[in-house]
């Protein structure tokens, strides 16, 4: 009996690792800037905090930190308005000695909402051993805080809700999924274009 309980627990934990997320509302819409000269030499520092439905802060694994770093690196690097930049992740990289002239803190906070659908679907998920999907709603808030010479010069705040679906059968579709971002992709896309439009940093001479 004890072995069966252990196996059930392992099965449950492994099932919870398979999920698909999608935006409740696709906001904000992508708004690219008209590019003249590129900006550059900016360091981005990502801070990511996740809270469960009980309001407890979750531990973030190294794999998640690396995935988040790669995601933001791809998004920011894909903007035609920026040239040279670096991305550091709190909890993954050593940022204690970082002293950049042009610095942007990316503060992402996600919180699972304790909705009735989450409680009901979670109960059915356990009863059906993962066959019934869990439907959760996550509030995502992303703040970009721009600094110059250590002084805050502007703060941009974006907020949206993400629907998360968890089910054991999603294990079979995970290899065919597109990359999932921790925030609406339009958020960092728009931010990089916004700091270009607002002329917060000078153009890269190289």
JSON list of C-alpha atoms in Angstrom, two decimals:
[
{"chain": "A", "resi": 1, "resn": "UNK", "atom": "CA", "xyz": [0.00, 0.00, 0.00]},
{"chain": "A", "resi": 2, "resn": "UNK", "atom": "CA", "xyz": [2.82, 2.41, 0.87]},
{"chain": "A", "resi": 3, "resn": "UNK", "atom": "CA", "xyz": [4.52, 1.67, -2.46]},
{"chain": "A", "resi": 4, "resn": "UNK", "atom": "CA", "xyz": [1.30, 2.42, -4.32]},
{"chain": "A", "resi": 5, "resn": "UNK", "atom": "CA", "xyz": [1.02, 5.79, -2.58]},
{"chain": "A", "resi": 6, "resn": "UNK", "atom": "CA", "xyz": [4.60, 6.66, -3.51]},
{"chain": "A", "resi": 7, "resn": "UNK", "atom": "CA", "xyz": [4.00, 5.65, -7.13]},
{"chain": "A", "resi": 8, "resn": "UNK", "atom": "CA", "xyz": [0.80, 7.69, -7.21]},
{"chain": "A", "resi": 9, "resn": "UNK", "atom": "CA", "xyz": [2.64, 10.74, -5.89]},
{"chain": "A", "resi": 10, "resn": "UNK", "atom": "CA", "xyz": [5.43, 10.37, -8.47]},
{"chain": "A", "resi": 11, "resn": "UNK", "atom": "CA", "xyz": [2.80, 9.97, -11.19]},
{"chain": "A", "resi": 12, "resn": "UNK", "atom": "CA", "xyz": [1.00, 13.11, -10.05]},
{"chain": "A", "resi": 13, "resn": "UNK", "atom": "CA", "xyz": [4.14, 15.23, -9.92]},
{"chain": "A", "resi": 14, "resn": "UNK", "atom": "CA", "xyz": [5.28, 14.09, -13.38]},
{"chain": "A", "resi": 15, "resn": "UNK", "atom": "CA", "xyz": [1.80, 14.80, -14.75]},
{"chain": "A", "resi": 16, "resn": "UNK", "atom": "CA", "xyz": [1.85, 18.36, -13.43]},
{"chain": "A", "resi": 17, "resn": "UNK", "atom": "CA", "xyz": [4.95, 19.13, -15.47]},
{"chain": "A", "resi": 18, "resn": "UNK", "atom": "CA", "xyz": [3.00, 18.92, -18.75]},
{"chain": "A", "resi": 19, "resn": "UNK", "atom": "CA", "xyz": [1.07, 22.08, -19.56]},
{"chain": "A", "resi": 20, "resn": "UNK", "atom": "CA", "xyz": [-0.04, 24.40, -22.33]},
{"chain": "A", "resi": 21, "resn": "UNK", "atom": "CA", "xyz": [-0.61, 28.12, -21.84]},
{"chain": "A", "resi": 22, "resn": "UNK", "atom": "CA", "xyz": [-2.44, 30.68, -23.93]},
{"chain": "A", "resi": 23, "resn": "UNK", "atom": "CA", "xyz": [-3.41, 34.31, -23.44]},
{"chain": "A", "resi": 24, "resn": "UNK", "atom": "CA", "xyz": [-6.85, 35.21, -22.16]},
{"chain": "A", "resi": 25, "resn": "UNK", "atom": "CA", "xyz": [-6.62, 38.42, -24.21]},
{"chain": "A", "resi": 26, "resn": "UNK", "atom": "CA", "xyz": [-3.92, 39.25, -26.74]},
{"chain": "A", "resi": 27, "resn": "UNK", "atom": "CA", "xyz": [-2.96, 42.57, -25.19]},
{"chain": "A", "resi": 28, "resn": "UNK", "atom": "CA", "xyz": [-1.15, 44.74, -26.00]},
{"chain": "A", "resi": 29, "resn": "UNK", "atom": "CA", "xyz": [-1.04, 44.55, -29.78]},
{"chain": "A", "resi": 30, "resn": "UNK", "atom": "CA", "xyz": [2.41, 44.72, -31.35]},
{"chain": "A", "resi": 31, "resn": "UNK", "atom": "CA", "xyz": [3.35, 48.31, -32.16]},
{"chain": "A", "resi": 32, "resn": "UNK", "atom": "CA", "xyz": [6.73, 48.49, -33.94]},
{"chain": "A", "resi": 33, "resn": "UNK", "atom": "CA", "xyz": [8.66, 51.75, -34.13]},
{"chain": "A", "resi": 34, "resn": "UNK", "atom": "CA", "xyz": [9.97, 53.38, -37.27]},
{"chain": "A", "resi": 35, "resn": "UNK", "atom": "CA", "xyz": [13.69, 52.58, -37.09]},
{"chain": "A", "resi": 36, "resn": "UNK", "atom": "CA", "xyz": [16.39, 55.09, -38.00]},
{"chain": "A", "resi": 37, "resn": "UNK", "atom": "CA", "xyz": [19.52, 54.28, -35.97]},
{"chain": "A", "resi": 38, "resn": "UNK", "atom": "CA", "xyz": [19.77, 51.37, -33.57]},
{"chain": "A", "resi": 39, "resn": "UNK", "atom": "CA", "xyz": [20.26, 51.74, -29.83]},
{"chain": "A", "resi": 40, "resn": "UNK", "atom": "CA", "xyz": [22.78, 49.55, -28.06]},
{"chain": "A", "resi": 41, "resn": "UNK", "atom": "CA", "xyz": [25.03, 48.72, -25.10]},
{"chain": "A", "resi": 42, "resn": "UNK", "atom": "CA", "xyz": [22.14, 47.92, -22.76]},
{"chain": "A", "resi": 43, "resn": "UNK", "atom": "CA", "xyz": [22.15, 45.30, -19.99]},
{"chain": "A", "resi": 44, "resn": "UNK", "atom": "CA", "xyz": [18.84, 43.63, -19.13]},
{"chain": "A", "resi": 45, "resn": "UNK", "atom": "CA", "xyz": [18.37, 41.88, -15.77]},
{"chain": "A", "resi": 46, "resn": "UNK", "atom": "CA", "xyz": [15.42, 39.50, -15.46]},
{"chain": "A", "resi": 47, "resn": "UNK", "atom": "CA", "xyz": [13.74, 38.91, -12.09]},
{"chain": "A", "resi": 48, "resn": "UNK", "atom": "CA", "xyz": [11.08, 36.20, -12.17]},
{"chain": "A", "resi": 49, "resn": "UNK", "atom": "CA", "xyz": [8.73, 35.38, -9.29]},
{"chain": "A", "resi": 50, "resn": "UNK", "atom": "CA", "xyz": [5.89, 32.87, -9.36]},
{"chain": "A", "resi": 51, "resn": "UNK", "atom": "CA", "xyz": [3.21, 32.42, -6.69]},
{"chain": "A", "resi": 52, "resn": "UNK", "atom": "CA", "xyz": [0.83, 29.47, -6.41]},
{"chain": "A", "resi": 53, "resn": "UNK", "atom": "CA", "xyz": [-2.91, 29.64, -5.65]},
{"chain": "A", "resi": 54, "resn": "UNK", "atom": "CA", "xyz": [-2.17, 29.72, -1.90]},
{"chain": "A", "resi": 55, "resn": "UNK", "atom": "CA", "xyz": [-0.03, 32.84, -2.36]},
{"chain": "A", "resi": 56, "resn": "UNK", "atom": "CA", "xyz": [3.22, 30.97, -1.65]},
{"chain": "A", "resi": 57, "resn": "UNK", "atom": "CA", "xyz": [6.30, 31.83, -3.66]},
{"chain": "A", "resi": 58, "resn": "UNK", "atom": "CA", "xyz": [7.49, 28.91, -5.76]},
{"chain": "A", "resi": 59, "resn": "UNK", "atom": "CA", "xyz": [11.09, 27.84, -6.23]},
{"chain": "A", "resi": 60, "resn": "UNK", "atom": "CA", "xyz": [12.35, 28.41, -9.77]},
{"chain": "A", "resi": 61, "resn": "UNK", "atom": "CA", "xyz": [14.54, 25.69, -11.24]},
{"chain": "A", "resi": 62, "resn": "UNK", "atom": "CA", "xyz": [17.73, 26.32, -13.19]},
{"chain": "A", "resi": 63, "resn": "UNK", "atom": "CA", "xyz": [16.05, 24.89, -16.31]},
{"chain": "A", "resi": 64, "resn": "UNK", "atom": "CA", "xyz": [13.24, 27.47, -16.06]},
{"chain": "A", "resi": 65, "resn": "UNK", "atom": "CA", "xyz": [15.75, 30.30, -15.54]},
{"chain": "A", "resi": 66, "resn": "UNK", "atom": "CA", "xyz": [17.66, 29.19, -18.63]},
{"chain": "A", "resi": 67, "resn": "UNK", "atom": "CA", "xyz": [14.48, 28.89, -20.70]},
{"chain": "A", "resi": 68, "resn": "UNK", "atom": "CA", "xyz": [13.38, 32.38, -19.63]},
{"chain": "A", "resi": 69, "resn": "UNK", "atom": "CA", "xyz": [16.78, 33.81, -20.48]},
{"chain": "A", "resi": 70, "resn": "UNK", "atom": "CA", "xyz": [16.73, 32.25, -23.92]},
{"chain": "A", "resi": 71, "resn": "UNK", "atom": "CA", "xyz": [13.16, 33.44, -24.54]},
{"chain": "A", "resi": 72, "resn": "UNK", "atom": "CA", "xyz": [13.92, 37.08, -23.72]},
{"chain": "A", "resi": 73, "resn": "UNK", "atom": "CA", "xyz": [17.22, 36.90, -25.60]},
{"chain": "A", "resi": 74, "resn": "UNK", "atom": "CA", "xyz": [15.35, 35.76, -28.72]},
{"chain": "A", "resi": 75, "resn": "UNK", "atom": "CA", "xyz": [12.58, 38.35, -28.39]},
{"chain": "A", "resi": 76, "resn": "UNK", "atom": "CA", "xyz": [14.80, 41.36, -27.69]},
{"chain": "A", "resi": 77, "resn": "UNK", "atom": "CA", "xyz": [17.38, 40.21, -30.23]},
{"chain": "A", "resi": 78, "resn": "UNK", "atom": "CA", "xyz": [14.63, 39.98, -32.83]},
{"chain": "A", "resi": 79, "resn": "UNK", "atom": "CA", "xyz": [13.89, 43.71, -32.61]},
{"chain": "A", "resi": 80, "resn": "UNK", "atom": "CA", "xyz": [15.43, 45.71, -35.45]},
{"chain": "A", "resi": 81, "resn": "UNK", "atom": "CA", "xyz": [15.91, 48.72, -33.18]},
{"chain": "A", "resi": 82, "resn": "UNK", "atom": "CA", "xyz": [18.62, 47.30, -30.88]},
{"chain": "A", "resi": 83, "resn": "UNK", "atom": "CA", "xyz": [22.16, 46.22, -31.59]},
{"chain": "A", "resi": 84, "resn": "UNK", "atom": "CA", "xyz": [24.35, 45.25, -28.62]},
{"chain": "A", "resi": 85, "resn": "UNK", "atom": "CA", "xyz": [22.80, 43.98, -25.39]},
{"chain": "A", "resi": 86, "resn": "UNK", "atom": "CA", "xyz": [23.27, 41.44, -22.61]},
{"chain": "A", "resi": 87, "resn": "UNK", "atom": "CA", "xyz": [20.70, 39.51, -20.58]},
{"chain": "A", "resi": 88, "resn": "UNK", "atom": "CA", "xyz": [21.28, 38.37, -17.01]},
{"chain": "A", "resi": 89, "resn": "UNK", "atom": "CA", "xyz": [18.89, 36.36, -14.86]},
{"chain": "A", "resi": 90, "resn": "UNK", "atom": "CA", "xyz": [18.61, 36.74, -11.10]},
{"chain": "A", "resi": 91, "resn": "UNK", "atom": "CA", "xyz": [19.10, 33.27, -9.61]},
{"chain": "A", "resi": 92, "resn": "UNK", "atom": "CA", "xyz": [21.16, 32.09, -12.57]},
{"chain": "A", "resi": 93, "resn": "UNK", "atom": "CA", "xyz": [23.84, 34.71, -13.23]},
{"chain": "A", "resi": 94, "resn": "UNK", "atom": "CA", "xyz": [26.02, 36.69, -10.84]},
{"chain": "A", "resi": 95, "resn": "UNK", "atom": "CA", "xyz": [24.58, 40.22, -10.93]},
{"chain": "A", "resi": 96, "resn": "UNK", "atom": "CA", "xyz": [26.19, 41.45, -7.70]},
{"chain": "A", "resi": 97, "resn": "UNK", "atom": "CA", "xyz": [28.98, 43.29, -9.52]},
{"chain": "A", "resi": 98, "resn": "UNK", "atom": "CA", "xyz": [26.90, 44.50, -12.44]},
{"chain": "A", "resi": 99, "resn": "UNK", "atom": "CA", "xyz": [27.35, 48.26, -12.77]},
{"chain": "A", "resi": 100, "resn": "UNK", "atom": "CA", "xyz": [25.98, 49.26, -16.14]},
{"chain": "A", "resi": 101, "resn": "UNK", "atom": "CA", "xyz": [25.50, 52.77, -17.49]},
{"chain": "A", "resi": 102, "resn": "UNK", "atom": "CA", "xyz": [22.39, 51.65, -19.36]},
{"chain": "A", "resi": 103, "resn": "UNK", "atom": "CA", "xyz": [20.44, 49.10, -17.34]},
{"chain": "A", "resi": 104, "resn": "UNK", "atom": "CA", "xyz": [16.90, 47.74, -17.59]},
{"chain": "A", "resi": 105, "resn": "UNK", "atom": "CA", "xyz": [15.34, 45.57, -14.89]},
{"chain": "A", "resi": 106, "resn": "UNK", "atom": "CA", "xyz": [12.68, 43.19, -16.19]},
{"chain": "A", "resi": 107, "resn": "UNK", "atom": "CA", "xyz": [10.44, 42.27, -13.26]},
{"chain": "A", "resi": 108, "resn": "UNK", "atom": "CA", "xyz": [8.00, 39.46, -14.10]},
{"chain": "A", "resi": 109, "resn": "UNK", "atom": "CA", "xyz": [5.50, 38.30, -11.48]},
{"chain": "A", "resi": 110, "resn": "UNK", "atom": "CA", "xyz": [2.98, 35.53, -12.12]},
{"chain": "A", "resi": 111, "resn": "UNK", "atom": "CA", "xyz": [0.24, 34.55, -9.66]},
{"chain": "A", "resi": 112, "resn": "UNK", "atom": "CA", "xyz": [-2.16, 31.63, -9.91]},
{"chain": "A", "resi": 113, "resn": "UNK", "atom": "CA", "xyz": [-5.71, 32.79, -9.23]},
{"chain": "A", "resi": 114, "resn": "UNK", "atom": "CA", "xyz": [-7.63, 30.55, -6.74]},
{"chain": "A", "resi": 115, "resn": "UNK", "atom": "CA", "xyz": [-10.74, 30.30, -8.96]},
{"chain": "A", "resi": 116, "resn": "UNK", "atom": "CA", "xyz": [-13.60, 27.80, -8.62]},
{"chain": "A", "resi": 117, "resn": "UNK", "atom": "CA", "xyz": [-12.66, 26.20, -11.96]},
{"chain": "A", "resi": 118, "resn": "UNK", "atom": "CA", "xyz": [-9.13, 25.58, -10.68]},
{"chain": "A", "resi": 119, "resn": "UNK", "atom": "CA", "xyz": [-10.39, 23.91, -7.47]},
{"chain": "A", "resi": 120, "resn": "UNK", "atom": "CA", "xyz": [-12.98, 21.75, -9.29]},
{"chain": "A", "resi": 121, "resn": "UNK", "atom": "CA", "xyz": [-10.68, 20.71, -12.14]},
{"chain": "A", "resi": 122, "resn": "UNK", "atom": "CA", "xyz": [-7.82, 19.98, -9.71]},
{"chain": "A", "resi": 123, "resn": "UNK", "atom": "CA", "xyz": [-10.10, 17.65, -7.74]},
{"chain": "A", "resi": 124, "resn": "UNK", "atom": "CA", "xyz": [-11.20, 15.83, -10.90]},
{"chain": "A", "resi": 125, "resn": "UNK", "atom": "CA", "xyz": [-7.57, 15.71, -12.05]},
{"chain": "A", "resi": 126, "resn": "UNK", "atom": "CA", "xyz": [-6.58, 13.75, -8.94]},
{"chain": "A", "resi": 127, "resn": "UNK", "atom": "CA", "xyz": [-9.64, 11.48, -9.06]},
{"chain": "A", "resi": 128, "resn": "UNK", "atom": "CA", "xyz": [-9.04, 10.57, -12.73]},
{"chain": "A", "resi": 129, "resn": "UNK", "atom": "CA", "xyz": [-5.25, 10.17, -12.26]},
{"chain": "A", "resi": 130, "resn": "UNK", "atom": "CA", "xyz": [-4.46, 13.05, -14.58]},
{"chain": "A", "resi": 131, "resn": "UNK", "atom": "CA", "xyz": [-6.90, 12.29, -17.40]},
{"chain": "A", "resi": 132, "resn": "UNK", "atom": "CA", "xyz": [-9.16, 15.24, -16.56]},
{"chain": "A", "resi": 133, "resn": "UNK", "atom": "CA", "xyz": [-7.31, 18.51, -17.32]},
{"chain": "A", "resi": 134, "resn": "UNK", "atom": "CA", "xyz": [-6.63, 21.22, -14.77]},
{"chain": "A", "resi": 135, "resn": "UNK", "atom": "CA", "xyz": [-7.71, 24.70, -15.84]},
{"chain": "A", "resi": 136, "resn": "UNK", "atom": "CA", "xyz": [-5.91, 27.52, -14.12]},
{"chain": "A", "resi": 137, "resn": "UNK", "atom": "CA", "xyz": [-5.79, 31.27, -14.62]},
{"chain": "A", "resi": 138, "resn": "UNK", "atom": "CA", "xyz": [-2.51, 33.08, -14.04]},
{"chain": "A", "resi": 139, "resn": "UNK", "atom": "CA", "xyz": [-2.16, 36.83, -13.67]},
{"chain": "A", "resi": 140, "resn": "UNK", "atom": "CA", "xyz": [1.06, 38.02, -15.25]},
{"chain": "A", "resi": 141, "resn": "UNK", "atom": "CA", "xyz": [2.56, 41.42, -14.49]},
{"chain": "A", "resi": 142, "resn": "UNK", "atom": "CA", "xyz": [5.69, 42.62, -16.26]},
{"chain": "A", "resi": 143, "resn": "UNK", "atom": "CA", "xyz": [7.52, 45.81, -15.34]},
{"chain": "A", "resi": 144, "resn": "UNK", "atom": "CA", "xyz": [10.45, 47.23, -17.27]},
{"chain": "A", "resi": 145, "resn": "UNK", "atom": "CA", "xyz": [12.44, 49.72, -15.18]},
{"chain": "A", "resi": 146, "resn": "UNK", "atom": "CA", "xyz": [14.93, 51.73, -17.21]},
{"chain": "A", "resi": 147, "resn": "UNK", "atom": "CA", "xyz": [18.02, 53.19, -15.51]},
{"chain": "A", "resi": 148, "resn": "UNK", "atom": "CA", "xyz": [20.75, 55.52, -16.70]},
{"chain": "A", "resi": 149, "resn": "UNK", "atom": "CA", "xyz": [23.86, 56.01, -14.55]},
{"chain": "A", "resi": 150, "resn": "UNK", "atom": "CA", "xyz": [22.05, 54.24, -11.70]},
{"chain": "A", "resi": 151, "resn": "UNK", "atom": "CA", "xyz": [19.05, 56.60, -11.79]},
{"chain": "A", "resi": 152, "resn": "UNK", "atom": "CA", "xyz": [15.57, 55.39, -12.72]},
{"chain": "A", "resi": 153, "resn": "UNK", "atom": "CA", "xyz": [14.40, 57.29, -15.79]},
{"chain": "A", "resi": 154, "resn": "UNK", "atom": "CA", "xyz": [11.19, 55.52, -16.74]},
{"chain": "A", "resi": 155, "resn": "UNK", "atom": "CA", "xyz": [8.99, 52.56, -15.79]},
{"chain": "A", "resi": 156, "resn": "UNK", "atom": "CA", "xyz": [6.71, 50.62, -18.13]},
{"chain": "A", "resi": 157, "resn": "UNK", "atom": "CA", "xyz": [4.06, 48.27, -16.70]},
{"chain": "A", "resi": 158, "resn": "UNK", "atom": "CA", "xyz": [2.10, 45.62, -18.62]},
{"chain": "A", "resi": 159, "resn": "UNK", "atom": "CA", "xyz": [-0.43, 43.18, -17.19]},
{"chain": "A", "resi": 160, "resn": "UNK", "atom": "CA", "xyz": [-2.42, 40.30, -18.66]},
{"chain": "A", "resi": 161, "resn": "UNK", "atom": "CA", "xyz": [-4.00, 36.96, -17.78]},
{"chain": "A", "resi": 162, "resn": "UNK", "atom": "CA", "xyz": [-2.83, 33.59, -19.05]},
{"chain": "A", "resi": 163, "resn": "UNK", "atom": "CA", "xyz": [-4.91, 30.40, -19.14]},
{"chain": "A", "resi": 164, "resn": "UNK", "atom": "CA", "xyz": [-2.95, 27.27, -18.22]},
{"chain": "A", "resi": 165, "resn": "UNK", "atom": "CA", "xyz": [-4.10, 23.73, -19.01]},
{"chain": "A", "resi": 166, "resn": "UNK", "atom": "CA", "xyz": [-2.40, 20.70, -17.37]},
{"chain": "A", "resi": 167, "resn": "UNK", "atom": "CA", "xyz": [-3.03, 17.07, -18.29]},
{"chain": "A", "resi": 168, "resn": "UNK", "atom": "CA", "xyz": [-1.05, 13.83, -18.48]},
{"chain": "A", "resi": 169, "resn": "UNK", "atom": "CA", "xyz": [-1.99, 13.36, -22.16]},
{"chain": "A", "resi": 170, "resn": "UNK", "atom": "CA", "xyz": [-0.24, 16.63, -23.03]},
{"chain": "A", "resi": 171, "resn": "UNK", "atom": "CA", "xyz": [2.98, 14.65, -22.70]},
{"chain": "A", "resi": 172, "resn": "UNK", "atom": "CA", "xyz": [2.42, 13.41, -26.25]},
{"chain": "A", "resi": 173, "resn": "UNK", "atom": "CA", "xyz": [1.98, 16.86, -27.81]},
{"chain": "A", "resi": 174, "resn": "UNK", "atom": "CA", "xyz": [4.80, 18.68, -26.00]},
{"chain": "A", "resi": 175, "resn": "UNK", "atom": "CA", "xyz": [7.47, 17.89, -28.66]},
{"chain": "A", "resi": 176, "resn": "UNK", "atom": "CA", "xyz": [5.29, 19.52, -31.34]},
{"chain": "A", "resi": 177, "resn": "UNK", "atom": "CA", "xyz": [4.57, 22.76, -29.48]},
{"chain": "A", "resi": 178, "resn": "UNK", "atom": "CA", "xyz": [5.96, 26.17, -30.26]},
{"chain": "A", "resi": 179, "resn": "UNK", "atom": "CA", "xyz": [8.01, 27.83, -27.53]},
{"chain": "A", "resi": 180, "resn": "UNK", "atom": "CA", "xyz": [5.94, 29.17, -24.64]},
{"chain": "A", "resi": 181, "resn": "UNK", "atom": "CA", "xyz": [6.96, 32.48, -23.08]},
{"chain": "A", "resi": 182, "resn": "UNK", "atom": "CA", "xyz": [6.52, 33.53, -19.47]},
{"chain": "A", "resi": 183, "resn": "UNK", "atom": "CA", "xyz": [4.77, 36.67, -20.65]},
{"chain": "A", "resi": 184, "resn": "UNK", "atom": "CA", "xyz": [2.88, 37.86, -23.70]},
{"chain": "A", "resi": 185, "resn": "UNK", "atom": "CA", "xyz": [5.53, 38.06, -26.43]},
{"chain": "A", "resi": 186, "resn": "UNK", "atom": "CA", "xyz": [4.14, 41.44, -27.49]},
{"chain": "A", "resi": 187, "resn": "UNK", "atom": "CA", "xyz": [5.09, 42.85, -24.08]},
{"chain": "A", "resi": 188, "resn": "UNK", "atom": "CA", "xyz": [8.91, 42.72, -24.47]},
{"chain": "A", "resi": 189, "resn": "UNK", "atom": "CA", "xyz": [8.54, 43.44, -28.20]},
{"chain": "A", "resi": 190, "resn": "UNK", "atom": "CA", "xyz": [6.62, 46.63, -27.46]},
{"chain": "A", "resi": 191, "resn": "UNK", "atom": "CA", "xyz": [8.92, 47.64, -24.62]},
{"chain": "A", "resi": 192, "resn": "UNK", "atom": "CA", "xyz": [12.07, 47.61, -26.74]},
{"chain": "A", "resi": 193, "resn": "UNK", "atom": "CA", "xyz": [10.26, 49.65, -29.38]},
{"chain": "A", "resi": 194, "resn": "UNK", "atom": "CA", "xyz": [8.92, 52.02, -26.69]},
{"chain": "A", "resi": 195, "resn": "UNK", "atom": "CA", "xyz": [12.36, 52.83, -25.25]},
{"chain": "A", "resi": 196, "resn": "UNK", "atom": "CA", "xyz": [13.53, 53.46, -28.80]},
{"chain": "A", "resi": 197, "resn": "UNK", "atom": "CA", "xyz": [10.62, 55.84, -29.47]},
{"chain": "A", "resi": 198, "resn": "UNK", "atom": "CA", "xyz": [11.11, 57.58, -26.12]},
{"chain": "A", "resi": 199, "resn": "UNK", "atom": "CA", "xyz": [14.83, 58.07, -26.85]},
{"chain": "A", "resi": 200, "resn": "UNK", "atom": "CA", "xyz": [15.84, 56.80, -23.41]},
{"chain": "A", "resi": 201, "resn": "UNK", "atom": "CA", "xyz": [19.21, 55.60, -24.69]},
{"chain": "A", "resi": 202, "resn": "UNK", "atom": "CA", "xyz": [21.51, 56.99, -27.33]},
{"chain": "A", "resi": 203, "resn": "UNK", "atom": "CA", "xyz": [22.07, 55.32, -30.67]},
{"chain": "A", "resi": 204, "resn": "UNK", "atom": "CA", "xyz": [24.88, 52.83, -31.04]},
{"chain": "A", "resi": 205, "resn": "UNK", "atom": "CA", "xyz": [27.73, 54.42, -32.98]},
{"chain": "A", "resi": 206, "resn": "UNK", "atom": "CA", "xyz": [29.09, 51.06, -34.19]}
]
